[in-house]
Coordinates of C-alpha atoms in Angstrom, one line a residue:
X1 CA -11.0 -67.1 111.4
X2 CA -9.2 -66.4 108.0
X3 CA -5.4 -67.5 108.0
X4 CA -2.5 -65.3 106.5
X5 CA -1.1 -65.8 103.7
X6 CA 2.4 -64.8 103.6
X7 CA 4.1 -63.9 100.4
X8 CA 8.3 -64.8 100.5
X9 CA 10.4 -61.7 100.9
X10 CA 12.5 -62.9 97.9
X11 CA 9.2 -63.1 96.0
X12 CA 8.1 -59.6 96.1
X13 CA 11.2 -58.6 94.9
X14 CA 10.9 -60.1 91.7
X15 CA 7.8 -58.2 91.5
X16 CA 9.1 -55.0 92.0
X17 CA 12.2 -55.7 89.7
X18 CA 9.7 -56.6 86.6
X19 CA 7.4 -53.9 86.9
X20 CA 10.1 -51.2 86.7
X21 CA 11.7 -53.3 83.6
X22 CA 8.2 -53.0 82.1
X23 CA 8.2 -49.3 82.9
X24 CA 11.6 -48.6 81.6
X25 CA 10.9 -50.9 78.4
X26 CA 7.8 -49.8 77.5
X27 CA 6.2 -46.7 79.5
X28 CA 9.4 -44.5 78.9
X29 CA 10.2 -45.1 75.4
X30 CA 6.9 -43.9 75.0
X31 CA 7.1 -41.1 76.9
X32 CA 9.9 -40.1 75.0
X33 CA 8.8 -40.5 71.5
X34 CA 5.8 -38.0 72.2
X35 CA 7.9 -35.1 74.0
X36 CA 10.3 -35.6 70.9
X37 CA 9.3 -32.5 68.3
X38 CA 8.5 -33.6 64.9
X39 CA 10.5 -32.0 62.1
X40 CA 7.8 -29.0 60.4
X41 CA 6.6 -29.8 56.9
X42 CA 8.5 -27.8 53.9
X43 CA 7.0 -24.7 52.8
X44 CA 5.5 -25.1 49.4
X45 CA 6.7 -21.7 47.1
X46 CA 7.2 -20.9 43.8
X47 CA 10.5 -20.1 42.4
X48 CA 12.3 -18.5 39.6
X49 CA 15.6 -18.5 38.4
X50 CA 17.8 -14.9 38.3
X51 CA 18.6 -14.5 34.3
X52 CA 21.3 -13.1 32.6
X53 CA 20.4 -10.5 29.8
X54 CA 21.1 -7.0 28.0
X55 CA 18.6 -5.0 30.0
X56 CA 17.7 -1.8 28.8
X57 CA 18.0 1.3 31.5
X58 CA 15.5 3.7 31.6
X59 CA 14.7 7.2 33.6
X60 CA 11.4 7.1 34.1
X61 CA 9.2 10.4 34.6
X62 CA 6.2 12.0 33.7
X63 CA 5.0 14.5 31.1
X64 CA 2.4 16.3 28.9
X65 CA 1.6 15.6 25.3
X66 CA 2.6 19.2 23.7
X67 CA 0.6 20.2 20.3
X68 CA 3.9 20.6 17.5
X69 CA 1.6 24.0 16.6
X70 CA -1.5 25.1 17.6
X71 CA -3.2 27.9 15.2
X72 CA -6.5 29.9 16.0
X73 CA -8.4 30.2 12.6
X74 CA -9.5 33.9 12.7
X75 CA -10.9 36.7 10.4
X76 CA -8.4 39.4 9.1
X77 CA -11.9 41.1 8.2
X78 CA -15.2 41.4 9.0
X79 CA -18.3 40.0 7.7
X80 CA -21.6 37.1 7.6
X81 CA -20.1 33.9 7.4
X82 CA -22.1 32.3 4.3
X83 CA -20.6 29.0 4.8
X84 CA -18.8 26.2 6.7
X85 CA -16.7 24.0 4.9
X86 CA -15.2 21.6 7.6
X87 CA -16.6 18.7 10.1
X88 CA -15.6 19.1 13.7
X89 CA -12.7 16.5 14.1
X90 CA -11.3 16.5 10.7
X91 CA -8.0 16.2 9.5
X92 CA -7.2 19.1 7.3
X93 CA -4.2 20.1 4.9
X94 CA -2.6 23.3 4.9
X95 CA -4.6 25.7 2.4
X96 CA -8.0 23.5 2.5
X97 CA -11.2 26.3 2.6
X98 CA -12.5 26.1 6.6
X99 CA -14.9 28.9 6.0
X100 CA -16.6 31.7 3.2
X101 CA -16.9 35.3 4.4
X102 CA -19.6 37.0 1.8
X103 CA -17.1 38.6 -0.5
X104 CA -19.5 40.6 -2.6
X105 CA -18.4 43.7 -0.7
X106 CA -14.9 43.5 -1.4
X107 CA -15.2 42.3 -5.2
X108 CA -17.5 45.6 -5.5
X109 CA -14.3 47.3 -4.7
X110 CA -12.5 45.4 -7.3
X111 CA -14.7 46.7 -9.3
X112 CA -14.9 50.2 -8.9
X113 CA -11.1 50.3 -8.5
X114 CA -10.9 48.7 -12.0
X115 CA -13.1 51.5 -13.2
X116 CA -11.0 54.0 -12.4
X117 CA -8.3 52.8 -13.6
X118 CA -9.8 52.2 -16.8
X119 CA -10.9 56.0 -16.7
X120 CA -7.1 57.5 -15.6
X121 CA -5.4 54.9 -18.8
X122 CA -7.7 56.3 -21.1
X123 CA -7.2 59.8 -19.8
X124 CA -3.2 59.2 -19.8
X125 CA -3.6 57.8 -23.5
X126 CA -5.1 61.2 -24.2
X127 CA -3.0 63.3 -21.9
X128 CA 0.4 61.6 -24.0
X129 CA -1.2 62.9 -27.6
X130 CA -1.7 66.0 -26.3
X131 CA 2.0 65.9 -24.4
X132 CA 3.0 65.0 -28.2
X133 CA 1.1 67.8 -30.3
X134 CA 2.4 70.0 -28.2
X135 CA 5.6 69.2 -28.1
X136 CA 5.5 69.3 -32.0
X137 CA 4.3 73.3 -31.7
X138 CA 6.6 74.1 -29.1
X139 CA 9.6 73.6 -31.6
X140 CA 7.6 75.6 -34.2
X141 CA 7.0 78.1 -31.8
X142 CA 3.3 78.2 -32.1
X143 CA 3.2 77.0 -28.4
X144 CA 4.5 78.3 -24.8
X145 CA 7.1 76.6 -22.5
X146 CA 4.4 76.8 -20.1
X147 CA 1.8 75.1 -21.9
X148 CA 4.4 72.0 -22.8
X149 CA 5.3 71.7 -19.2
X150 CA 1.3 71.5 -17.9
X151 CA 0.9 68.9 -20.5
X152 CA 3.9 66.9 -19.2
X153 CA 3.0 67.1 -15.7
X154 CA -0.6 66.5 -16.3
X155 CA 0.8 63.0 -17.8
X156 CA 3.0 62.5 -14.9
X157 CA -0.3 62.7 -13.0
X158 CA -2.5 60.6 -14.6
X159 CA 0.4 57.7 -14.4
X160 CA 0.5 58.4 -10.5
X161 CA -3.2 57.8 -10.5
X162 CA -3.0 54.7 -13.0
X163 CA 0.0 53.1 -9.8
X164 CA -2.6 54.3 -7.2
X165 CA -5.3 52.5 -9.3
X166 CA -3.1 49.5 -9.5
X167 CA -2.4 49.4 -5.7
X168 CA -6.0 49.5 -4.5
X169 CA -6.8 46.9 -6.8
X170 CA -4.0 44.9 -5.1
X171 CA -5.3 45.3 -1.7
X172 CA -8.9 44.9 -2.5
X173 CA -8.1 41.1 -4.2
X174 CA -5.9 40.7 -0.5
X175 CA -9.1 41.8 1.2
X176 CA -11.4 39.6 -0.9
X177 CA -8.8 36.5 -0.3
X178 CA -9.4 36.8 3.4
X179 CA -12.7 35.6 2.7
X180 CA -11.6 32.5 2.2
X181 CA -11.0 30.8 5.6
X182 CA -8.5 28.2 5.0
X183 CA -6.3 26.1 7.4
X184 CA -2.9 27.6 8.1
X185 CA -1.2 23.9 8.7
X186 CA -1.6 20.5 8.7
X187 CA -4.1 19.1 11.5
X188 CA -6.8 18.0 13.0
X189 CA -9.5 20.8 13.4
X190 CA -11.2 21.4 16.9
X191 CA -14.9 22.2 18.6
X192 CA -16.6 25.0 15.8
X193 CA -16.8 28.8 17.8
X194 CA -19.3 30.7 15.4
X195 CA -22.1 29.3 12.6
X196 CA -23.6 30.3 9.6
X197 CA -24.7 34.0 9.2
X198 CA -22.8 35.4 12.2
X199 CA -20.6 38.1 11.9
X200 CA -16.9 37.6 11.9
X201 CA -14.4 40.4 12.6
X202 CA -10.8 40.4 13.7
X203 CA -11.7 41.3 17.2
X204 CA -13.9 37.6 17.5
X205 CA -11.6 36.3 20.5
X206 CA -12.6 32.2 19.6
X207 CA -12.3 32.8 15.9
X208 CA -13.8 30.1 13.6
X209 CA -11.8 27.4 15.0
X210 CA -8.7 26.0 16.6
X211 CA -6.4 23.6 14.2
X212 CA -3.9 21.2 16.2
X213 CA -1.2 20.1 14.6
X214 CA -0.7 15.9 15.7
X215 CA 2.0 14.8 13.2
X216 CA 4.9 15.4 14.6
X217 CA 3.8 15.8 18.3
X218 CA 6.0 16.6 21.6
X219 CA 6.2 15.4 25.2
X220 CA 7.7 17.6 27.9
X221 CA 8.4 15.9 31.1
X222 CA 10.3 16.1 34.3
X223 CA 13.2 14.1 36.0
X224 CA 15.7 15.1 39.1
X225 CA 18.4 17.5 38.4
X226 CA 20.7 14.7 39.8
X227 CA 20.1 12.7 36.4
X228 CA 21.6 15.7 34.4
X229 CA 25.3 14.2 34.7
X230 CA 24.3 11.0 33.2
X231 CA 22.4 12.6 30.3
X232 CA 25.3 14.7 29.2
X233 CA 27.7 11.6 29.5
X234 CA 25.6 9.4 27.4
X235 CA 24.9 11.9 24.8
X236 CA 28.9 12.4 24.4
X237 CA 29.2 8.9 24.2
X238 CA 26.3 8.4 21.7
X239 CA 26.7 11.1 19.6
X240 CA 23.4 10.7 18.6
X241 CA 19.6 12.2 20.1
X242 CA 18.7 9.4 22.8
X243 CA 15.2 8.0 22.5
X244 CA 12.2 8.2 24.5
X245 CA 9.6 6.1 25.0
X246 CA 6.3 7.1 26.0
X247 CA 3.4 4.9 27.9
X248 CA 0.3 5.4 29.4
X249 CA -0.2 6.4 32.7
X250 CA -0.9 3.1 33.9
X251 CA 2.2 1.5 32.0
X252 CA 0.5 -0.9 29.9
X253 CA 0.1 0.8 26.5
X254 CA 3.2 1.6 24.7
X255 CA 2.0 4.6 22.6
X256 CA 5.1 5.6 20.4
X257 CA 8.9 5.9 20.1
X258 CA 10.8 9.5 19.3
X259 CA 14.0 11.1 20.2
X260 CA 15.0 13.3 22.9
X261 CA 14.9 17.1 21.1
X262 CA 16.9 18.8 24.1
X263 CA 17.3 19.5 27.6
X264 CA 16.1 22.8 28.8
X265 CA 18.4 25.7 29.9
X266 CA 17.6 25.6 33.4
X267 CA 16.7 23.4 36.4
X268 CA 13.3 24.4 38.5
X269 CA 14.3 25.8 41.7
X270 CA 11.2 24.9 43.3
X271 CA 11.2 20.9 42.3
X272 CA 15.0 20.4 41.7
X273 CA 13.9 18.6 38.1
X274 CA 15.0 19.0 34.9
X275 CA 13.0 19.7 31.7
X276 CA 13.3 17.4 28.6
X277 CA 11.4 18.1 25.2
X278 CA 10.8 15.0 23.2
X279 CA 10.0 14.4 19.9
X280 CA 7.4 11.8 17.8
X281 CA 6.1 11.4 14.7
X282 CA 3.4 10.3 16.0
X283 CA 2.0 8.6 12.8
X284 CA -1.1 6.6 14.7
X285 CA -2.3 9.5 16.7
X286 CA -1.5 7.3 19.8
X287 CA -0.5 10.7 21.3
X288 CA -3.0 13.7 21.9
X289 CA -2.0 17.2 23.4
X290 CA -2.7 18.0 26.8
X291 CA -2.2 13.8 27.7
X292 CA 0.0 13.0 30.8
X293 CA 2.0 10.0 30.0
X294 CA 5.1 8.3 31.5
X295 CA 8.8 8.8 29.7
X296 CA 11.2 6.6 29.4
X297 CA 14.1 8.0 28.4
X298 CA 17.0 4.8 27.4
X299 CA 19.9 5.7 29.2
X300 CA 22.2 2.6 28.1
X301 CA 21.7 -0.7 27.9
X302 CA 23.4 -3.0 30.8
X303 CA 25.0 -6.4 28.9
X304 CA 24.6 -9.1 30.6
X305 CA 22.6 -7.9 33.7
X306 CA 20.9 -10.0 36.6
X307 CA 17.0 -9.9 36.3
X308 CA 14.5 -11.6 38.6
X309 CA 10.2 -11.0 38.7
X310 CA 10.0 -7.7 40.6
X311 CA 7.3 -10.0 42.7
X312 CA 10.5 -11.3 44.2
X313 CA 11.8 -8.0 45.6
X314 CA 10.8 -7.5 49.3
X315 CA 11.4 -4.5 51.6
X316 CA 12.8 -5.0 55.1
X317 CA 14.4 -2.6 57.4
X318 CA 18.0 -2.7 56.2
X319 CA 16.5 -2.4 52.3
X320 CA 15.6 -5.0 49.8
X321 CA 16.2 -8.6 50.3
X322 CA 15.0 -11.7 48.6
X323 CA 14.6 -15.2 49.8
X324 CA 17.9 -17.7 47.3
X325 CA 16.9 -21.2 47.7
X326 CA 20.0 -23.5 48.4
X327 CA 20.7 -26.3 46.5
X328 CA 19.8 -28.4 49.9
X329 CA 16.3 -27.0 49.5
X330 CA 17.0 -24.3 52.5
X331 CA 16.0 -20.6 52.3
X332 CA 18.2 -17.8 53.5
X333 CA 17.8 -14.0 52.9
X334 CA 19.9 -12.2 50.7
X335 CA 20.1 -8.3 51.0
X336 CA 20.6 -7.0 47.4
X337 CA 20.9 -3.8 45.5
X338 CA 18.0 -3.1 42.9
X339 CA 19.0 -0.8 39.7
X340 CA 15.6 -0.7 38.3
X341 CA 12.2 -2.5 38.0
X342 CA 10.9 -1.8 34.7
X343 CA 7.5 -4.3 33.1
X344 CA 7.3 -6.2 36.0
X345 CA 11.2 -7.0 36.3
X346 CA 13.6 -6.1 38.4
X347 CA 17.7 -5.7 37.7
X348 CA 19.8 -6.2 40.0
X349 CA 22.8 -4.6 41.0
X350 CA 24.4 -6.9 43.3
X351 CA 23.2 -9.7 46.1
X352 CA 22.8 -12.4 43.5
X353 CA 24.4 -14.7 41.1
X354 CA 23.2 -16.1 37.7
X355 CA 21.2 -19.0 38.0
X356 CA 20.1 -18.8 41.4
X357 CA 17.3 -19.8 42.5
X358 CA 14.5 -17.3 44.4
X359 CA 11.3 -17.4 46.2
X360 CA 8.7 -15.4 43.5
X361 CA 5.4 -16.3 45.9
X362 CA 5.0 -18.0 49.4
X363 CA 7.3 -15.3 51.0
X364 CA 5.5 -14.4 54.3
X365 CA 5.6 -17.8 55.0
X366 CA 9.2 -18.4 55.4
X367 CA 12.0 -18.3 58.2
X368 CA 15.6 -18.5 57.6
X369 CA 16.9 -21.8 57.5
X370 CA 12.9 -23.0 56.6
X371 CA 13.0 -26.5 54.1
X372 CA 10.8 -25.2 51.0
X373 CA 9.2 -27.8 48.5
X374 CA 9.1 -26.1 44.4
X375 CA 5.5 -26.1 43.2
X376 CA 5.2 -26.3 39.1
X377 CA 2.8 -25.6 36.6
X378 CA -0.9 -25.7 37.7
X379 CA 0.3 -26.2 41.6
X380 CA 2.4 -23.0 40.9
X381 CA -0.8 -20.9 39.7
X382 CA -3.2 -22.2 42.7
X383 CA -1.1 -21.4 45.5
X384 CA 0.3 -18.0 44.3
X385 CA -3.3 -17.6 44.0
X386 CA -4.2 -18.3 47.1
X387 CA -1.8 -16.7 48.8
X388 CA -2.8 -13.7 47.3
X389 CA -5.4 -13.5 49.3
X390 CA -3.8 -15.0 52.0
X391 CA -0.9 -12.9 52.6
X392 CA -1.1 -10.4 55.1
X393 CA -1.5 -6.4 54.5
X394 CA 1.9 -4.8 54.4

């Protein structure tokens, strides 16, 4: 038979009391340290710093390349081509031989022309003596008025014949110039219509060839009729043709610099735009007709504008914001007003300060109020790399 133990009342209590010190000292704390939330990590970005500079302003549109003069090379007459004096492509000089028409038809004019008019001098020189003679009897009285006056107007005649002569001389050596083929201006000569021993006429639609003038060259292009205020105001103020500046259509070859030659007389109903002509000398030949380019035409020049990496721009639904880092390494949204982004920078109009400091890369990762650590240098390159393929689809 097994005896009970029994345990003092006052005992037990003790017990009780240190296992819910232990609890409280130990199991709680515990407890409590794991439901706590742990602050997140900063947000690695990179940053860049809003500048203060003369910024040019541009209108930007789009235009074509406009040949200064464009000239067809055709025949005044007809006849076998004998020869081609020109390489497809070539620059040529005003008055430099393109092509010979056989001229052996129209110097055989020439020729008989001269004859004649050999034949009616020597018949004049004959028709004066006997003018003379005659003239000499008349006041003797051995000849009749009417005889004198026959010999007068037969040597009126034969000097009407001798101008005639003259005249179809003339136009013969016109005729047998157009044989010569020459370039009417300065240019570059285009794609050869017709070959050696064809016939050429006036009525040959292609001509010979086409020769384009390149040097000067002109751009037409468009902008909105709302522009057409500004345009007027700063040529007042200039005084003095604006320039344009033309680029390739994908904005990264500058082809040449001219001036802005005038605004047309009219806006186009159907697009509301405007029509500008520019000029360019277009010494390199950067420039070829028929080309669409982009325009910039400088408006003014902003002194001392705000400009940040047009990577920092982001579009929300009250407009463009950016992300300015605090000085206590906090981010916060600032809404901002954009004048222009022009090669990959943007000006701003108002939202930010000189010397601020914005989020370029590491946007889509950031919430207002979010602690941001500034990557540099090689640490810079990797992660805006990497988030570049990160970064979700807009």
């Amino acid at each position: 038979m097994k005896k009970k133990v029994f345990i003092p009342a006052a005992l037990v209590t003790c017990i009780v009391a240190a296992s819910g010190l232990f609890y409280l000292l130990h199991v709680r704390p515990l407890d409590e340290a794991a439901a706590k939330p742990v602050p997140p990590a900063p947000v690695p970005v990179v940053a860049a710093t809003v500048a203060q500079r003369d910024v040019p302003v541009y209108l930007v549109g789009v235009g074509t390349v406009i040949a200064y003069n464009t000239d067809v090379v055709r025949a005044q007459i007809q006849g076998q081509i004998i020869s081609i004096n020109f390489t497809e492509g070539q620059k040529v000089h005003a008055g430099d031989l393109l092509a010979q028409i056989d001229p052996r038809p129209y110097q055989a004019m020439i020729d008989q022309y001269t004859g004649q008019l050999e034949r009616d001098q020597a018949q004049l020189v004959n028709a004066k003596a006997n003018q003379k003679r005659y003239s000499q009897l008349g006041t003797q009285g051995w000849a009749t008025p009417q005889l004198i006056e026959t010999q007068t107007a037969q040597v009126g005649e034969l000097q009407g014949a001798i101008k005639t002569d003259q005249a179809l001389i003339d136009a013969s050596k016109v005729q047998l110039s157009y044989t010569r083929l020459t370039a009417p201006i300065d240019g570059v000569v285009g794609i050869r219509q017709i070959d050696v021993g064809n016939i050429i006429s006036p009525s040959t639609a292609s001509g010979l060839c086409v020769v384009t003038q390149l040097d000067p060259i002109s751009l037409i292009f468009t902008l909105p009729e709302t522009v057409l205020p500004q345009i007027q105001q700063q040529q007042e103020k200039a005084n003095a043709p604006l320039k344009v500046i033309a680029y390739s259509q994908d904005n990264t070859i500058k082809l040449d610099e001219g001036e802005l030659g005038l605004v047309n007389n009219e806006i186009l109903q159907t697009t509301g735009s405007i029509q500008l002509k520019a000029n360019f000398s277009n010494k390199d030949n950067r420039m070829w007709p028929g080309e669409l380019v982009n325009a910039r035409l400088l408006l003014d020049t902003r002194h001392n504008g705000l400009t940040i990496p047009a990577a920092v721009v982001q579009q929300g639904p009250k407009g463009p914001y950016v992300w300015v880092i605090k000085p206590d390494n906090t981010v916060a949204i600032n809404q901002i007003k954009v004048a222009q982004i022009s090669d990959g920078q943007a000006l701003i109009d108002s939202g930010l300060s000189a010397n601020e400091q914005v989020v370029v890369d590491g946007q889509y990762k950031l919430q207002p109020g979010a602690h941001v650590t500034i990557l540099h240098g090689k640490a810079a390159e990797e992660a805006a790399a990497q988030d570049a393929m990160q970064a979700p689809i807009p």
